[in-house]
Short mmCIF file of C-alpha atoms in Angstrom, two decimals:
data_model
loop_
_atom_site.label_atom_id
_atom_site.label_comp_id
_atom_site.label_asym_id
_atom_site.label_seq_id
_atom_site.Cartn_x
_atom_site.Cartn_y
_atom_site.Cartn_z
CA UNK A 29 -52.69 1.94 -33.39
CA UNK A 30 -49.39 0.42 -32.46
CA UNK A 31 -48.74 -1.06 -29.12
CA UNK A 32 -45.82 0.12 -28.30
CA UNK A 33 -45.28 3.54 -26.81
CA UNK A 34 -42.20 5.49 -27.17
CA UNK A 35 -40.02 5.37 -24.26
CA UNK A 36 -38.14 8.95 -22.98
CA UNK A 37 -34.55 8.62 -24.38
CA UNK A 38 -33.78 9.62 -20.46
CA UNK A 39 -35.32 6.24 -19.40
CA UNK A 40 -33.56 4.54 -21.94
CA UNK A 41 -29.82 6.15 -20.56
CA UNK A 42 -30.79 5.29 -17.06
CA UNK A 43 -31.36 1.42 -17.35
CA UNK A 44 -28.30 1.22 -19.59
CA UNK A 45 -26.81 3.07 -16.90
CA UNK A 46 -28.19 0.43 -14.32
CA UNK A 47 -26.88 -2.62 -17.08
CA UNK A 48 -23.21 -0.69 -16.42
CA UNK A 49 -23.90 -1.49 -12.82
CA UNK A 50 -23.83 -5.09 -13.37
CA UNK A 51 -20.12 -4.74 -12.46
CA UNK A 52 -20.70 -3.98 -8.80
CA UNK A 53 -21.98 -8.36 -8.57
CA UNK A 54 -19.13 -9.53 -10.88
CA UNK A 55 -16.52 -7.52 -9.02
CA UNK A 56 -17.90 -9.18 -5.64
CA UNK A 57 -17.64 -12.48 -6.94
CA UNK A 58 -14.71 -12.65 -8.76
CA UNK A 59 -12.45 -9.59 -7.35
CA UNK A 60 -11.34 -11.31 -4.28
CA UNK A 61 -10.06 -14.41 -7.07
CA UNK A 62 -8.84 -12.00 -9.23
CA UNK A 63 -6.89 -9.57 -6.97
CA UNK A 64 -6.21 -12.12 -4.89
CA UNK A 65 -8.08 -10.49 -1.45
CA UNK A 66 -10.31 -12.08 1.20
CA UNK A 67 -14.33 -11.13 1.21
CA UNK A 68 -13.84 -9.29 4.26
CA UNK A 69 -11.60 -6.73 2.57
CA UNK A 70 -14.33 -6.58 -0.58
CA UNK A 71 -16.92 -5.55 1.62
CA UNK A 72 -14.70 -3.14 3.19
CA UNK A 73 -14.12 -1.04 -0.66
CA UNK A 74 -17.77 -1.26 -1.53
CA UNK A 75 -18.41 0.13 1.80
CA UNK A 76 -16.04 2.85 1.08
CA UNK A 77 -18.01 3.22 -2.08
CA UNK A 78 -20.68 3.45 -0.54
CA UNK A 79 -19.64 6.24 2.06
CA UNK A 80 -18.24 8.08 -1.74
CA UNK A 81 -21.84 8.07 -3.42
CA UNK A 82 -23.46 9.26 0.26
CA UNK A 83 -20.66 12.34 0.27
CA UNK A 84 -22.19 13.41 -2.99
CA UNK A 85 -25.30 12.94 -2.63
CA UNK A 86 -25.34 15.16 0.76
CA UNK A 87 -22.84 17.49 -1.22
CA UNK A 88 -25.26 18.07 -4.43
CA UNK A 89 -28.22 19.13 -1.87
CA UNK A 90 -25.70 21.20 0.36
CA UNK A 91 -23.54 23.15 -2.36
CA UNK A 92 -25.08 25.38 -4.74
CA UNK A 93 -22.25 24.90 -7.25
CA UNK A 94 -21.61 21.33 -7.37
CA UNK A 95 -25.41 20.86 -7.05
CA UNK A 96 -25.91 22.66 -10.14
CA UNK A 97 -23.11 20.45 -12.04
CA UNK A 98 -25.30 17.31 -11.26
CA UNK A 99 -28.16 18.65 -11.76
CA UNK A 100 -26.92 19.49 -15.57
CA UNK A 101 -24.91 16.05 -15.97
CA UNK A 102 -27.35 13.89 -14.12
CA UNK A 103 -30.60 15.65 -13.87
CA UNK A 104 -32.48 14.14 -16.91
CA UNK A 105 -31.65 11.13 -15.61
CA UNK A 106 -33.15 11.55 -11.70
CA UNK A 107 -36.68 10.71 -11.78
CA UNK A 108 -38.93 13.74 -9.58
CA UNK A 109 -38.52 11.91 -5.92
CA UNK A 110 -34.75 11.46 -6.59
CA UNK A 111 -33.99 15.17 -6.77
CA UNK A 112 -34.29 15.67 -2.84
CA UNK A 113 -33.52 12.62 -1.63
CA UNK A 114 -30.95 10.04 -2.30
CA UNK A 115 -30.70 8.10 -5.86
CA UNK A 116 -31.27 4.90 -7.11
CA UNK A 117 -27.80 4.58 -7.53
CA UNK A 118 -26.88 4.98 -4.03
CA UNK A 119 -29.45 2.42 -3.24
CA UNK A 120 -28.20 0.08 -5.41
CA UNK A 121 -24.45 0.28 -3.86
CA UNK A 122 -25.78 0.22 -0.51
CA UNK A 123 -27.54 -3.17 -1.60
CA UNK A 124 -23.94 -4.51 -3.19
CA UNK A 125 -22.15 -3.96 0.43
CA UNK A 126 -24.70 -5.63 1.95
CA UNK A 127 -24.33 -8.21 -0.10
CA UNK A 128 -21.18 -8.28 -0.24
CA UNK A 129 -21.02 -8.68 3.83
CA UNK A 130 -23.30 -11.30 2.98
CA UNK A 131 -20.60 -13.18 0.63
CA UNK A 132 -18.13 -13.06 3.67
CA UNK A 133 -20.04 -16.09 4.78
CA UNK A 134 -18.91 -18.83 2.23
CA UNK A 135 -18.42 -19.68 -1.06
CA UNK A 136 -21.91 -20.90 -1.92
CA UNK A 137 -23.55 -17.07 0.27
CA UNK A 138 -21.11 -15.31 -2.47
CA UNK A 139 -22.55 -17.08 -5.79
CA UNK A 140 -26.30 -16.44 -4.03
CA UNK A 141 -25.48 -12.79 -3.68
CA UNK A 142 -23.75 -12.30 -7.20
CA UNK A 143 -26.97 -14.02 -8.74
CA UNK A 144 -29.32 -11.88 -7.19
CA UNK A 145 -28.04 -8.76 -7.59
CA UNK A 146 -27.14 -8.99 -11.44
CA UNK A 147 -30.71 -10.54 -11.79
CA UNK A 148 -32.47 -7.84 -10.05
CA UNK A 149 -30.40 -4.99 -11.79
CA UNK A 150 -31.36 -6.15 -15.20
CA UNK A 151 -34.28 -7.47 -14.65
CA UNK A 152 -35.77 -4.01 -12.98
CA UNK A 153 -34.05 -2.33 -15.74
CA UNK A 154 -36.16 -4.34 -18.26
CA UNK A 155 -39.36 -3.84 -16.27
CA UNK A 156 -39.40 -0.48 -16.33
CA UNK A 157 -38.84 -0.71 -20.04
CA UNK A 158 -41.22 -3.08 -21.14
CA UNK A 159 -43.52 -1.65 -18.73
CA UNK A 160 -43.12 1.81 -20.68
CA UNK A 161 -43.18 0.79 -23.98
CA UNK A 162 -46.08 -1.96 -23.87
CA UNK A 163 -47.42 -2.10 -20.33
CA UNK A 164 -51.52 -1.87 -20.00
CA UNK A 165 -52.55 -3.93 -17.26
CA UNK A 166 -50.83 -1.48 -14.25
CA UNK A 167 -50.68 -2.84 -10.92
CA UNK A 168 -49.77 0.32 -8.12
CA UNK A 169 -47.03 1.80 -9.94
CA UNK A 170 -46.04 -1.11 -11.99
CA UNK A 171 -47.14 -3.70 -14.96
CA UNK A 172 -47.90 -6.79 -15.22
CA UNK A 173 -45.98 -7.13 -18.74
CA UNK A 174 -43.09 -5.44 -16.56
CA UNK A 175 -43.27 -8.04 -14.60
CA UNK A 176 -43.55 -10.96 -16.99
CA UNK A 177 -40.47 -9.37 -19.16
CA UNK A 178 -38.28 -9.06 -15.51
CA UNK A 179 -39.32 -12.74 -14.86
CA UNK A 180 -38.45 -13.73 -18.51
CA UNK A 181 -34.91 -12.69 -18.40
CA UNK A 182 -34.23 -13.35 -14.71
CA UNK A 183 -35.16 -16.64 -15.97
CA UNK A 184 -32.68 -16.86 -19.11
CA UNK A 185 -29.86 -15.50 -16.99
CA UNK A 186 -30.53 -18.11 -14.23
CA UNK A 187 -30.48 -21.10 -16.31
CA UNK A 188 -28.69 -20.36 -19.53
CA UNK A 189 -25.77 -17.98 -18.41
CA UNK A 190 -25.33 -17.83 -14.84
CA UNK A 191 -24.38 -22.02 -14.87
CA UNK A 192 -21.66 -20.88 -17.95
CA UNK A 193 -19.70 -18.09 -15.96
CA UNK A 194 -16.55 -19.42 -14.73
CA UNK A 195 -16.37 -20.97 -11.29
CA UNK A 196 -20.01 -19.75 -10.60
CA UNK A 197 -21.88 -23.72 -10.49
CA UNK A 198 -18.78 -24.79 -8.14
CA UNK A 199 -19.05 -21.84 -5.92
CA UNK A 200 -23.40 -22.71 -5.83
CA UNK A 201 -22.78 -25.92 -4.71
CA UNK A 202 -23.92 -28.07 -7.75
CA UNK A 203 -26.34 -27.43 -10.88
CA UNK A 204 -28.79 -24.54 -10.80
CA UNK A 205 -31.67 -26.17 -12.04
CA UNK A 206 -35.08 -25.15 -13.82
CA UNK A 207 -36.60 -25.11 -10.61
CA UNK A 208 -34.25 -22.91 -8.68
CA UNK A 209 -34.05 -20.42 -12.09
CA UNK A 210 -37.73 -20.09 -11.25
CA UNK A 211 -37.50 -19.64 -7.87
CA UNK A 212 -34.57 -16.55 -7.94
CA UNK A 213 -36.51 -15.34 -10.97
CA UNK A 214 -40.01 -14.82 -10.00
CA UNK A 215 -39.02 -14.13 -6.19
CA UNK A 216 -37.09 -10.70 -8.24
CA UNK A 217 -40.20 -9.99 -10.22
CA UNK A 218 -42.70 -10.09 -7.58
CA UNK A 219 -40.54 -8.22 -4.87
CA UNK A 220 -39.92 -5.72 -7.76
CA UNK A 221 -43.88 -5.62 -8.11
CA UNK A 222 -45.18 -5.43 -5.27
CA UNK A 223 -43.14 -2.89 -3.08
CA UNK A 224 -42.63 -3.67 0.74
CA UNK A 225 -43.99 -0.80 3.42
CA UNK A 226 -43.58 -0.39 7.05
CA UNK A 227 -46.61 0.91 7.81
CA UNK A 228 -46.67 4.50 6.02
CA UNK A 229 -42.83 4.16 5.11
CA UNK A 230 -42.00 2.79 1.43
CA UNK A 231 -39.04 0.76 1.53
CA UNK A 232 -36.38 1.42 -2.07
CA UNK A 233 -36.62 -1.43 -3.61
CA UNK A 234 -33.55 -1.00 -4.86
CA UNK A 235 -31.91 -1.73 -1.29
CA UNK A 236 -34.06 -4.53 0.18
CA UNK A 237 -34.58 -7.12 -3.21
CA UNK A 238 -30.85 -8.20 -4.01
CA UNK A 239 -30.87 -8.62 -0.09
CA UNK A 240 -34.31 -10.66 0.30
CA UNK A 241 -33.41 -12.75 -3.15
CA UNK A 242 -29.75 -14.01 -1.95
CA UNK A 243 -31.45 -15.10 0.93
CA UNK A 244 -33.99 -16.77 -1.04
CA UNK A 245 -31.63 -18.41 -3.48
CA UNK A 246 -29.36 -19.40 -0.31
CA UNK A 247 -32.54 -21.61 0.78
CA UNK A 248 -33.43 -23.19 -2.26
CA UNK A 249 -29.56 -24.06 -3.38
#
């Protein structure tokens, strides 16, 4: 019997469709350099982003029509919960303005922020995978081999790529070293594990870990 189980192709197109969204980090890091604006007017277009993705996710549950359209472009890619309430996606730019308020701060807040929003983006995308395809030991909704893959490459990208991306080690303030990589890392695997509540209300995770892991990595830099 082979470990592995197969993994719905509709999974599959959603975390490549989360990789895609490693953009939103880059383009808050290095847009301002690039197109030569100030943080304060980056936050200000992922907010209007943000307000974008809310206007269609109130107009797919208020018009039949457009509805419909989504439902048939998007809907095999919208796990049950998301059909009635708001996406992943929309959580996930709603976490890149905060963050990108965040980077308004300084140099070393925007490197913190870029870092733990790429890490948690593919490193819950890889979760979910590995947790799919060869998960066994489940903890609540999640694996523990999730888990261990998400820490695994949170861990590469921290030490071995992050430290090579242009600017990115003079914008942290120094070298990230092994001990930081495991800090970021296992701070996005465990928050990605173990989901936060407030009292009966489940927090997205998808809003509240890039947040709670640039302030983490802001600490320890």
């Amino acid at each position: 019997m082979t470990m592995f189980r197969k993994v719905a192709p509709e999974e599959v197109n959603r975390k490549l469709l989360h990789g895609l969204v490693v953009i939103l980090p880059l383009g808050i890091f290095y847009a301002p350099t690039l197109f030569e604006l100030d943080r304060t007017a980056m936050a200000a277009l992922v907010f209007v982003l943000l307000l974008i993705s809310i206007f269609v996710e109130v107009l797919r549950q208020r018009n039949v029509y457009f509805g419909e359209w989504f439902h048939i472009t998007f809907g095999s890619m919208l796990r049950t919960e998301e059909r009635n309430h708001l996406t992943g996606a929309t959580y996930v730019v709603g976490a890149t303005f905060l963050c990108a308020w965040m980077s308004t701060a300084s140099e070393t807040m925007a490197a913190c922020s870029c870092l733990a929003l790429t890490l948690f983006i593919l490193g819950d995308a890889v979760a979910a995978l590995v947790g799919k395809s060869i998960g066994r030991i489940r903890i609540g909704e999640k694996t523990l081999e999730g888990a261990v893959g998400c820490f695994v490459l949170c861990l590469v990208l921290a030490y071995w790529v992050f430290p090579r991306l242009p600017g990115f080690l003079d914008a942290w303030g120094g070298g990230l070293s092994w001990m930081h990589a495991i800090v970021v890392g296992s701070s996005v695997a465990l928050l990605e594990l173990f989901p936060v509540k407030l009292g009966h209300l489940q927090l997205n995770d998808n809003l509240y870990v890039p947040v709670l892991v640039t302030m983490i990595a802001y600490a320890v830099c």
